[in-house]
Amino acid sequence: MSRMSVSLPGLEMKNPVMPASGCFGFGEEIGTLYDLDELGAIALKATTLEARYGNETPRVAETASGMLNAIGLQNPGLEKVLSDKLPPLASKEVPLLANIAGSTMEDYEAVADALSASGRVGALELNISCPNVKQGGIAFGTDPDLAAELTERVKAVSHVPVYVKLSPNTSDITVIADAVEKAGADGLTLINTLTGMKIDRKTGRPLLANQVGGLSGPAVKPVAIRMIHELRQQTTLPIIGMGGIMEAGDIIEFIMAGADAVAVGTANFTNPFICPELIGELGSMLEHEQVDHLYDLRAEEAGVR
Amino acid sequence: MKKENMTITNHRRIARNIYEMELEGKLVQETAGPGQFLHILPPASDSMLLRRPISICKTDKKTSRLTIIYRAEGKGTNQLAFAPEESRLDVMGPLGNGFPAENVSPGEHVLLTGGGIGVPPLYDTACDLREKGIELTTVLGFSDKETVFYEERFRELGDVYVSTEDGSYGTAGFVTDVIASEKLSFDRIFACGPVPMLKALEDAYPNARGSISLEERMGCGLGVCLACVCRSREDSDGTDYRKICSDGPVFSWGEVLL
């Protein structure tokens, strides 16, 4: 085992770095820039039962050290994901974490069942935290009872481990995390974006067509670190941490806070080569520190594990 | 597509808030025709994460240099305006698909129509068409006299008409007013400018042959993030779309919903 490899339910990763859902599509475009097998895993763009166009434009706005997005879960729908998006990834070995979303529990069940049975997906990421759709999404992520029920139902139909992606838009993330853990979640991913807004000074109105959007980028990193640290005090579940990672030092900070692997989101838009660059830098840093494994960087008393 | 630190070899203001910048680098060799764009990271800032899509105005593969023209409008482009010559810029490109100048046959008369900061990509297009001996007429629209640029450059390549919204230069009104009043005829039209201008043109000439170039706030510039989509005209179930960055920014006349 190399000093970078990590083993998570359904995801045997040769390094702890994956692009975050929604920031990498299904790998088609960035797969022309480098070999996707350099990645630890890939979190795929959210899939819903039916095709979705998403929101009107503008869908993105820059903020200080961050960006707001309101794409609205645009995707071609389950059938096309199975027929067009997964087959090109068949020749690759990189583990896949398939993000699933829906408006009803039945939607989630149908997508979970079909994607997890595809044979190419290592684990599911239950999206109960998208702030940009009117129905479903975040509604399931802010009510612990609904989150637990959905987790339980998806677990019952899934053929692979299920991670639940948590929203930071809640007064106490530990309550939701506890509810989904008791409902059988195999892991947690966090954080999704923070709800925000930008006003266009020319018009006096919200700049994004959807009015609100999800804030990501380095601006949200301290929130992510705090929430991961907080959850690590109460759970031994694997955590995939994300929120504003821009450099290898950020990855180490997430691991120290209690994450077992990390996802890189917004940085892919600034630099589409960022993931392999970070993997290279992290390797050099670990070699320089002369640790046997990435996890050896953690303080001994950190968390319940 | 390359990601490269290009060198600024020339940088000057050419009209109010309008800057012309010449860049040198290897990616110039990868340009595949007029109307592609660069995705530029604003210099000297940790707080700006998004690149700015800026059309290529002129390419010169022999010298590995290209020219862009941008309007200093927001935080990023205002920062760009301060970038000194000889300094370097983090650039991705060339991106997108340009105007199909190669499809134009000898003997055709092409009308180029540009509005404001939509004018630059038409210059490279005009140069390519002139090289093929195509006859050109150019109609340029600006807000006012202070923002007019490249009129003389286009005049070297064919007839040029200029309009300004406030009437302070050329014909008062919009490019569509000029085309109508001058009774300009054409076999093909290439247009780039604000959406209301493009929509007015497509409405006025619904059966024309040609292409339009769109702009939109972009994320990745590669077709990954789906920030810059638009609907197609033939949208049967409400989910059909085009990505402006990677399917466009140039689309066939009438292809997308404006």
Coordinates of C-alpha atoms in Angstrom, one line a residue:
Chain A
M1 CA 0.0 0.0 0.0
S2 CA 1.4 3.3 -1.0
R3 CA 1.4 6.3 1.4
M4 CA -1.4 7.9 -0.7
S5 CA -3.8 5.0 -1.2
V6 CA -7.0 5.0 0.7
S7 CA -9.7 2.3 1.0
L8 CA -13.3 3.5 1.4
P9 CA -16.5 1.5 1.1
G10 CA -16.9 0.7 -2.6
L11 CA -13.9 2.9 -3.5
E12 CA -10.4 1.5 -3.6
M13 CA -8.5 4.7 -4.3
K14 CA -4.8 4.9 -5.2
N15 CA -4.8 8.5 -3.9
P16 CA -7.3 10.5 -1.8
V17 CA -8.3 12.9 -4.6
M18 CA -11.5 12.9 -6.6
P19 CA -13.2 15.7 -8.6
A20 CA -16.4 16.7 -6.9
S21 CA -19.8 16.0 -8.4
G22 CA -21.0 18.7 -10.9
C23 CA -17.4 20.0 -11.4
F24 CA -16.3 17.2 -13.8
G25 CA -19.4 16.2 -15.8
F26 CA -19.1 12.5 -16.6
G27 CA -15.4 12.9 -17.4
E28 CA -15.8 13.3 -21.2
E29 CA -14.2 16.7 -21.6
I30 CA -11.4 16.6 -19.0
G31 CA -10.7 13.0 -20.1
T32 CA -9.3 14.5 -23.3
L33 CA -6.7 16.5 -21.2
Y34 CA -5.2 13.7 -19.1
D35 CA -5.7 10.0 -18.2
L36 CA -8.6 9.7 -15.8
D37 CA -6.9 6.7 -14.1
E38 CA -4.5 9.2 -12.5
L39 CA -7.4 10.1 -10.2
G40 CA -8.3 8.4 -6.9
A41 CA -12.0 8.3 -8.0
I42 CA -14.5 10.4 -9.9
A43 CA -17.7 11.8 -8.4
L44 CA -20.1 12.0 -11.4
K45 CA -22.5 14.7 -12.2
A46 CA -25.9 14.3 -10.5
T47 CA -28.3 11.9 -12.3
T48 CA -32.0 12.2 -12.1
L49 CA -34.7 9.9 -13.4
E50 CA -35.8 12.2 -16.2
A51 CA -33.6 14.6 -18.2
R52 CA -33.4 18.1 -16.8
Y53 CA -32.6 21.4 -18.6
G54 CA -31.8 23.1 -15.3
N55 CA -32.1 26.9 -14.6
E56 CA -32.0 29.8 -17.0
T57 CA -28.8 31.8 -17.3
P58 CA -26.9 33.5 -15.8
R59 CA -26.0 30.4 -13.8
V60 CA -22.7 31.5 -12.3
A61 CA -21.3 34.6 -10.6
E62 CA -18.0 35.3 -9.1
T63 CA -17.7 36.4 -5.5
A64 CA -14.6 37.1 -3.4
S65 CA -12.5 33.9 -3.3
G66 CA -15.6 32.0 -4.4
M67 CA -18.3 31.5 -6.9
L68 CA -22.1 31.2 -6.9
N69 CA -23.7 28.6 -9.1
A70 CA -27.3 27.7 -9.9
I71 CA -27.0 25.1 -12.7
G72 CA -30.1 23.3 -11.5
L73 CA -29.0 19.7 -11.8
Q74 CA -29.0 19.7 -15.6
N75 CA -28.4 16.2 -16.8
P76 CA -29.5 13.9 -19.6
G77 CA -31.5 11.6 -17.3
L78 CA -31.0 8.0 -16.1
E79 CA -31.5 6.2 -19.4
K80 CA -28.9 8.3 -21.3
V81 CA -26.4 8.2 -18.4
L82 CA -26.6 4.4 -18.6
S83 CA -26.5 4.3 -22.5
D84 CA -24.1 7.2 -23.3
K85 CA -22.2 8.4 -20.2
L86 CA -21.0 5.3 -18.4
P87 CA -19.9 3.2 -21.4
P88 CA -16.9 5.5 -22.3
L89 CA -15.7 5.0 -18.7
A90 CA -15.8 1.2 -19.0
S91 CA -12.2 1.1 -20.3
K92 CA -11.0 3.0 -17.2
E93 CA -10.2 1.6 -13.8
V94 CA -10.9 4.7 -11.8
P95 CA -13.6 4.0 -9.2
L96 CA -16.9 6.0 -9.7
L97 CA -19.1 7.6 -7.1
A98 CA -22.4 8.2 -8.8
N99 CA -24.3 11.2 -7.5
I100 CA -28.1 10.7 -7.5
A101 CA -30.9 13.3 -7.1
G102 CA -34.6 13.4 -7.4
S103 CA -37.9 15.2 -6.6
T104 CA -39.5 12.2 -4.9
M105 CA -38.2 9.2 -2.9
E106 CA -39.4 7.0 -5.7
D107 CA -37.1 8.9 -8.1
Y108 CA -34.1 8.3 -5.9
E109 CA -34.9 4.6 -5.6
A110 CA -35.2 4.1 -9.3
V111 CA -32.0 5.9 -10.1
A112 CA -30.1 4.2 -7.2
D113 CA -31.3 0.8 -8.2
A114 CA -30.3 1.2 -11.9
L115 CA -27.0 3.0 -11.5
S116 CA -25.8 0.7 -8.7
A117 CA -26.6 -2.3 -10.8
S118 CA -24.7 -1.0 -13.8
G119 CA -21.5 -2.8 -12.7
R120 CA -19.4 0.3 -13.3
V121 CA -20.4 2.3 -10.2
G122 CA -18.5 1.7 -7.0
A123 CA -20.7 3.7 -4.7
L124 CA -23.6 6.1 -4.7
E125 CA -23.6 9.7 -3.4
L126 CA -27.1 10.6 -2.2
N127 CA -27.6 14.3 -3.1
I128 CA -29.9 15.7 -0.4
S129 CA -28.2 19.1 -0.4
C130 CA -28.6 20.8 -3.8
P131 CA -29.7 24.3 -3.1
N132 CA -30.7 25.1 -6.6
V133 CA -33.8 23.0 -7.3
K134 CA -37.3 23.8 -6.2
Q135 CA -38.4 20.3 -5.3
G136 CA -36.5 17.6 -3.5
G137 CA -32.8 18.1 -3.2
I138 CA -32.2 20.1 -0.1
A139 CA -35.6 19.5 1.3
F140 CA -34.4 16.0 2.1
G141 CA -31.2 17.3 3.6
T142 CA -32.5 19.7 6.2
D143 CA -35.2 17.4 7.8
P144 CA -33.5 14.5 9.8
D145 CA -36.6 12.3 9.5
L146 CA -36.9 12.7 5.8
A147 CA -33.1 12.3 5.3
A148 CA -33.2 9.1 7.4
E149 CA -36.2 7.6 5.5
L150 CA -34.6 8.4 2.1
T151 CA -31.3 6.9 3.2
E152 CA -33.0 3.7 4.4
R153 CA -35.0 3.3 1.2
V154 CA -32.0 3.9 -1.1
K155 CA -29.9 1.5 1.0
A156 CA -32.7 -1.1 0.5
V157 CA -32.4 -1.0 -3.3
S158 CA -28.7 -0.2 -3.8
H159 CA -26.3 -2.8 -4.8
V160 CA -23.3 -0.7 -3.7
P161 CA -22.4 1.3 -0.6
V162 CA -24.3 4.6 -0.2
Y163 CA -22.7 7.9 0.9
V164 CA -24.9 10.8 1.9
K165 CA -23.9 14.3 0.8
L166 CA -24.7 16.8 3.5
S167 CA -25.7 20.4 3.3
P168 CA -24.1 23.1 5.4
N169 CA -27.4 25.0 5.2
T170 CA -28.6 23.7 8.5
S171 CA -28.4 24.9 12.1
D172 CA -26.8 21.6 13.3
I173 CA -25.2 19.2 10.8
T174 CA -24.6 16.6 13.5
V175 CA -28.3 15.9 13.8
I176 CA -28.7 15.1 10.0
A177 CA -25.4 13.1 10.1
D178 CA -26.6 11.1 13.0
A179 CA -30.0 10.4 11.4
V180 CA -28.5 9.1 8.1
E181 CA -25.9 7.0 9.9
K182 CA -28.6 5.3 12.0
A183 CA -30.5 4.8 8.7
G184 CA -27.6 2.8 7.3
A185 CA -25.4 5.3 5.4
D186 CA -22.0 3.8 4.6
G187 CA -20.2 7.2 4.5
L188 CA -20.7 11.0 4.4
T189 CA -19.6 13.6 1.9
L190 CA -19.5 17.2 2.8
I191 CA -19.9 20.0 2.3
N192 CA -22.3 20.9 -0.5
T193 CA -22.5 24.6 -1.3
L194 CA -23.7 27.4 1.0
T195 CA -26.8 29.2 -0.2
G196 CA -25.9 32.8 -1.3
M197 CA -26.9 35.7 -3.5
K198 CA -25.3 38.5 -5.5
I199 CA -27.1 41.6 -6.6
D200 CA -26.4 43.1 -10.0
R201 CA -25.9 46.8 -9.2
K202 CA -26.9 47.8 -12.7
T203 CA -30.4 46.4 -12.3
G204 CA -30.8 46.2 -8.5
R205 CA -31.9 42.6 -8.9
P206 CA -30.3 39.2 -8.1
L207 CA -27.6 38.5 -10.8
L208 CA -28.4 34.8 -11.1
A209 CA -31.6 33.9 -13.0
N210 CA -32.4 31.5 -10.1
Q211 CA -31.8 34.4 -7.7
V212 CA -30.0 32.2 -5.2
G213 CA -27.0 30.0 -5.9
G214 CA -24.6 27.8 -4.1
L215 CA -21.4 29.3 -2.8
S216 CA -18.2 27.3 -3.3
G217 CA -14.5 27.9 -3.5
P218 CA -11.9 28.9 -0.9
A219 CA -14.4 31.2 0.7
V220 CA -16.3 28.2 2.2
K221 CA -13.2 26.1 3.2
P222 CA -13.3 27.1 6.9
V223 CA -16.9 26.1 7.1
A224 CA -16.2 22.7 5.6
I225 CA -13.2 22.1 7.9
R226 CA -15.2 23.0 11.0
M227 CA -18.1 20.7 10.0
I228 CA -15.8 17.8 9.2
H229 CA -14.0 18.3 12.5
E230 CA -17.3 18.5 14.3
L231 CA -18.6 15.3 12.8
R232 CA -15.4 13.4 13.4
Q233 CA -16.0 13.8 17.1
Q234 CA -19.2 11.8 16.8
T235 CA -18.8 9.2 14.0
T236 CA -16.4 6.7 12.7
L237 CA -18.1 6.7 9.2
P238 CA -15.8 7.5 6.3
I239 CA -15.9 11.1 5.4
I240 CA -15.1 12.5 1.9
G241 CA -14.3 16.2 2.6
M242 CA -14.7 19.1 0.1
G243 CA -15.0 22.8 0.0
G244 CA -12.5 25.2 -1.5
I245 CA -9.5 22.9 -2.0
M246 CA -7.0 24.8 -4.2
E247 CA -3.6 23.4 -3.2
A248 CA -2.1 20.2 -1.7
G249 CA -1.8 21.9 1.8
D250 CA -5.6 22.2 1.8
I251 CA -5.9 18.4 1.3
I252 CA -3.7 17.8 4.3
E253 CA -5.8 20.2 6.4
F254 CA -9.0 18.2 5.4
I255 CA -7.3 14.9 6.4
M256 CA -6.2 16.4 9.7
A257 CA -9.7 17.6 10.4
G258 CA -11.0 14.1 10.0
A259 CA -11.7 13.5 6.3
D260 CA -10.6 10.1 4.8
A261 CA -10.5 11.4 1.2
V262 CA -11.2 14.7 -0.5
A263 CA -13.1 16.1 -3.5
V264 CA -11.9 19.0 -5.5
G265 CA -14.7 21.2 -7.1
T266 CA -14.5 24.8 -8.2
A267 CA -10.7 24.6 -8.7
N268 CA -11.3 22.4 -11.8
F269 CA -12.9 25.5 -13.4
T270 CA -9.9 27.7 -12.8
N271 CA -7.5 25.0 -13.8
P272 CA -8.8 21.8 -15.5
F273 CA -5.4 20.1 -14.8
I274 CA -5.7 20.7 -11.0
C275 CA -6.5 17.2 -9.8
P276 CA -3.4 15.5 -11.2
E277 CA -1.3 18.5 -10.2
L278 CA -2.6 18.2 -6.6
I279 CA -1.9 14.5 -6.5
G280 CA 1.7 15.1 -7.6
E281 CA 2.2 17.8 -5.1
L282 CA 0.7 15.8 -2.3
G283 CA 3.0 12.9 -3.1
S284 CA 6.0 15.2 -2.9
M285 CA 4.9 16.7 0.4
L286 CA 4.4 13.3 2.0
E287 CA 7.7 12.1 0.8
H288 CA 9.3 15.3 2.2
E289 CA 7.5 14.7 5.6
Q290 CA 8.7 11.1 5.5
V291 CA 5.5 9.6 6.7
D292 CA 4.4 6.0 5.9
H293 CA 0.9 7.1 5.1
L294 CA -1.2 10.2 4.6
Y295 CA -3.2 9.4 7.7
D296 CA -0.1 9.5 9.9
L297 CA -0.3 13.3 9.6
R298 CA -3.3 13.3 11.9
A299 CA -2.9 14.3 15.5
E300 CA -3.4 11.2 17.7
E301 CA -6.3 12.6 19.7
A302 CA -8.2 13.8 16.7
G303 CA -11.7 12.4 16.7
V304 CA -13.4 9.2 17.9
R305 CA -11.6 6.9 15.4
Chain B
M1 CA -6.2 23.4 -26.1
K2 CA -3.3 24.6 -24.0
K3 CA -2.9 26.2 -20.7
E4 CA 0.0 28.6 -21.0
N5 CA 1.6 31.7 -19.5
M6 CA 1.5 34.0 -22.5
T7 CA 3.6 37.1 -22.7
I8 CA 1.9 40.5 -23.3
T9 CA 3.8 42.0 -26.2
N10 CA 1.6 45.0 -26.7
H11 CA -1.2 46.6 -24.7
R12 CA -3.0 49.8 -25.3
R13 CA -6.4 51.6 -24.9
I14 CA -8.1 52.2 -28.3
A15 CA -11.5 53.6 -27.2
R16 CA -13.3 54.4 -24.0
N17 CA -12.8 51.3 -21.8
I18 CA -11.7 49.3 -24.8
Y19 CA -8.2 47.8 -24.8
E20 CA -6.2 46.0 -27.4
M21 CA -3.7 43.4 -26.2
E22 CA -1.2 41.4 -28.2
L23 CA -0.1 38.1 -26.7
E24 CA 2.7 35.7 -27.7
G25 CA 2.8 32.0 -27.0
K26 CA 2.7 28.5 -28.3
L27 CA -1.1 28.1 -28.3
V28 CA -1.4 30.5 -31.2
Q29 CA -0.3 27.5 -33.4
E30 CA -3.5 25.7 -32.3
T31 CA -6.0 28.2 -33.5
A32 CA -8.4 26.7 -36.0
G33 CA -10.2 29.6 -37.5
P34 CA -11.7 33.0 -36.7
G35 CA -14.1 33.4 -33.8
Q36 CA -12.5 31.1 -31.2
F37 CA -11.8 32.5 -27.7
L38 CA -9.3 32.5 -24.9
H39 CA -10.1 31.9 -21.3
I40 CA -8.0 34.3 -19.3
L41 CA -7.4 34.4 -15.5
P42 CA -7.3 38.0 -14.2
P43 CA -3.7 38.7 -13.2
A44 CA -2.4 39.4 -9.7
S45 CA -5.4 38.3 -7.7
D46 CA -6.1 35.4 -5.4
S47 CA -9.7 36.3 -4.9
M48 CA -10.8 35.9 -8.5
L49 CA -11.3 32.2 -9.4
L50 CA -13.1 32.4 -12.7
R51 CA -11.4 33.0 -16.1
R52 CA -12.8 35.6 -18.5
P53 CA -13.7 34.4 -22.0
I54 CA -12.3 36.9 -24.6
S55 CA -12.6 36.5 -28.3
I56 CA -9.5 36.3 -30.5
C57 CA -9.4 39.3 -32.9
K58 CA -6.4 38.5 -35.0
T59 CA -4.0 35.6 -35.2
D60 CA -0.5 35.5 -36.7
K61 CA 0.9 32.0 -36.6
K62 CA 4.2 33.2 -38.2
T63 CA 5.1 35.3 -35.1
S64 CA 3.1 33.1 -32.6
R65 CA 1.1 36.2 -31.7
L66 CA -2.5 37.0 -31.4
T67 CA -4.6 40.1 -30.6
I68 CA -7.6 40.3 -28.3
I69 CA -9.8 43.3 -27.7
Y70 CA -11.8 43.6 -24.4
R71 CA -13.9 46.1 -22.6
A72 CA -12.8 46.9 -19.0
E73 CA -16.2 46.4 -17.5
G74 CA -16.0 44.4 -14.2
K75 CA -13.4 43.6 -11.6
G76 CA -11.5 41.1 -13.7
T77 CA -11.2 43.0 -16.9
N78 CA -10.4 46.2 -15.0
Q79 CA -7.6 44.3 -13.4
L80 CA -6.5 43.0 -16.8
A81 CA -6.3 46.6 -18.1
F82 CA -3.4 47.2 -15.6
A83 CA -1.3 44.3 -16.8
P84 CA 2.0 45.7 -18.1
E85 CA 3.6 44.8 -21.4
E86 CA 6.3 42.0 -21.0
S87 CA 4.3 40.6 -18.1
R88 CA 2.6 37.1 -18.4
L89 CA -1.0 36.0 -18.3
D90 CA -2.4 32.6 -17.4
V91 CA -4.4 31.7 -20.6
M92 CA -6.3 28.7 -21.7
G93 CA -7.2 28.3 -25.3
P94 CA -7.9 28.3 -28.1
L95 CA -11.5 27.3 -27.2
G96 CA -14.8 26.9 -29.0
N97 CA -15.7 26.8 -32.6
G98 CA -15.4 29.9 -34.8
F99 CA -17.1 31.3 -37.9
P100 CA -17.2 28.8 -40.8
A101 CA -15.3 31.2 -43.2
E102 CA -14.0 28.1 -45.0
N103 CA -17.6 27.3 -46.2
V104 CA -17.9 30.6 -48.1
S105 CA -17.6 30.2 -51.8
P106 CA -15.9 32.7 -54.2
G107 CA -18.5 35.1 -55.6
E108 CA -20.5 35.2 -52.5
H109 CA -21.1 38.6 -50.8
V110 CA -20.7 38.5 -47.1
L111 CA -22.2 40.9 -44.6
L112 CA -20.3 41.2 -41.3
T113 CA -22.4 42.8 -38.5
G114 CA -20.8 43.6 -35.1
G115 CA -22.1 45.3 -32.0
G116 CA -19.8 46.9 -29.4
I117 CA -17.4 44.4 -27.9
G118 CA -18.8 41.8 -30.4
V119 CA -16.8 43.4 -33.2
P120 CA -13.3 41.8 -32.5
P121 CA -13.9 38.2 -33.7
L122 CA -15.3 39.6 -37.0
Y123 CA -12.0 41.2 -37.8
D124 CA -10.1 37.8 -38.1
T125 CA -13.1 36.5 -40.0
A126 CA -12.9 39.5 -42.4
C127 CA -9.1 39.0 -42.9
D128 CA -9.7 35.3 -43.7
L129 CA -12.5 36.1 -46.2
R130 CA -10.5 38.8 -47.9
E131 CA -7.6 36.4 -48.3
K132 CA -10.0 34.2 -50.3
G133 CA -11.1 37.2 -52.4
I134 CA -14.6 37.3 -50.9
E135 CA -16.4 40.6 -51.2
L136 CA -17.3 42.1 -47.8
T137 CA -19.5 44.7 -46.4
T138 CA -19.2 45.5 -42.7
V139 CA -21.8 47.2 -40.4
L140 CA -20.5 48.2 -37.0
G141 CA -22.7 49.4 -34.1
F142 CA -21.5 51.2 -31.0
S143 CA -23.2 53.1 -28.2
D144 CA -21.5 56.4 -28.9
K145 CA -18.6 58.1 -30.7
E146 CA -16.1 57.5 -27.8
T147 CA -16.5 53.7 -28.1
V148 CA -16.0 53.3 -31.8
F149 CA -13.0 51.2 -32.8
Y150 CA -11.5 49.3 -35.7
E151 CA -13.5 51.3 -38.3
E152 CA -10.4 52.0 -40.4
R153 CA -9.1 48.4 -40.0
F154 CA -12.3 47.1 -41.6
R155 CA -12.3 49.8 -44.2
E156 CA -9.1 48.3 -45.6
L157 CA -11.0 45.1 -46.3
G158 CA -14.3 46.4 -47.8
D159 CA -17.2 48.8 -47.4
V160 CA -17.9 49.9 -43.8
Y161 CA -21.0 51.5 -42.2
V162 CA -21.1 52.7 -38.6
S163 CA -24.0 53.4 -36.4
T164 CA -24.2 54.8 -32.9
E165 CA -27.2 54.5 -30.6
D166 CA -27.0 58.2 -29.6
G167 CA -26.2 59.4 -33.1
S168 CA -22.9 61.0 -32.1
Y169 CA -21.1 59.2 -35.0
G170 CA -22.2 57.6 -38.2
T171 CA -25.9 56.7 -38.6
A172 CA -28.1 57.2 -35.6
G173 CA -29.7 54.0 -34.5
F174 CA -28.8 50.3 -34.6
V175 CA -27.1 48.1 -37.2
T176 CA -30.5 46.9 -38.4
D177 CA -31.4 50.5 -39.2
V178 CA -28.3 50.8 -41.4
I179 CA -28.9 47.6 -43.2
A180 CA -32.4 48.6 -44.0
S181 CA -31.7 52.3 -44.9
E182 CA -28.7 51.4 -47.1
K183 CA -30.6 48.5 -48.6
L184 CA -27.7 46.2 -48.1
S185 CA -28.0 42.8 -49.8
F186 CA -25.9 39.7 -49.0
D187 CA -25.5 36.0 -49.6
R188 CA -24.3 35.2 -46.1
I189 CA -24.2 37.1 -42.8
F190 CA -21.9 36.7 -39.8
A191 CA -22.9 38.5 -36.7
C192 CA -21.6 39.0 -33.2
G193 CA -22.9 41.4 -30.5
P194 CA -25.5 41.8 -27.8
V195 CA -28.4 39.3 -27.9
P196 CA -31.0 42.0 -28.7
M197 CA -29.0 42.9 -31.8
L198 CA -28.7 39.2 -32.9
K199 CA -32.4 38.6 -32.3
A200 CA -33.3 41.7 -34.3
L201 CA -31.2 40.4 -37.2
E202 CA -32.6 36.9 -37.1
D203 CA -36.1 38.3 -36.9
A204 CA -35.5 40.7 -39.8
Y205 CA -33.8 38.1 -42.0
P206 CA -35.3 34.7 -40.9
N207 CA -34.2 32.8 -44.0
A208 CA -30.6 34.2 -44.3
R209 CA -27.6 31.9 -44.5
G210 CA -25.1 32.7 -41.8
S211 CA -23.8 32.4 -38.2
I212 CA -24.0 34.3 -35.0
S213 CA -21.5 34.3 -32.1
L214 CA -22.9 34.4 -28.5
E215 CA -21.4 35.4 -25.2
E216 CA -22.3 34.4 -21.7
R217 CA -20.9 34.2 -18.2
M218 CA -18.8 31.1 -18.3
G219 CA -17.3 28.7 -15.7
C220 CA -14.9 26.2 -17.1
G221 CA -15.0 27.1 -20.8
L222 CA -14.7 23.4 -21.7
G223 CA -18.3 22.2 -21.6
V224 CA -18.0 20.6 -18.2
C225 CA -19.9 22.9 -15.8
L226 CA -23.0 23.7 -17.9
A227 CA -23.0 27.4 -16.8
C228 CA -23.3 28.8 -20.3
V229 CA -26.0 26.9 -22.0
C230 CA -28.8 28.1 -24.3
R231 CA -31.8 26.4 -25.7
S232 CA -31.9 25.1 -29.2
R233 CA -34.7 26.3 -31.6
E234 CA -35.8 22.7 -32.3
D235 CA -36.4 21.8 -28.7
S236 CA -38.9 18.9 -28.7
D237 CA -39.1 18.1 -25.0
G238 CA -37.7 21.2 -23.3
T239 CA -34.4 19.7 -22.4
D240 CA -32.4 20.2 -25.6
Y241 CA -29.5 22.6 -25.3
R242 CA -26.2 23.9 -26.7
K243 CA -23.1 24.8 -24.6
I244 CA -22.0 28.2 -25.7
C245 CA -18.3 27.5 -24.7
S246 CA -17.8 24.2 -26.5
D247 CA -20.6 23.8 -29.0
G248 CA -20.4 27.5 -29.8
P249 CA -19.7 30.3 -29.3
V250 CA -20.6 30.4 -33.1
F251 CA -24.0 28.9 -34.1
S252 CA -25.8 28.6 -37.4
W253 CA -28.4 31.2 -38.1
G254 CA -31.6 30.2 -36.3
E255 CA -30.1 27.2 -34.5
V256 CA -30.5 28.5 -31.0
L257 CA -33.3 30.3 -29.1
L258 CA -32.3 34.0 -28.5

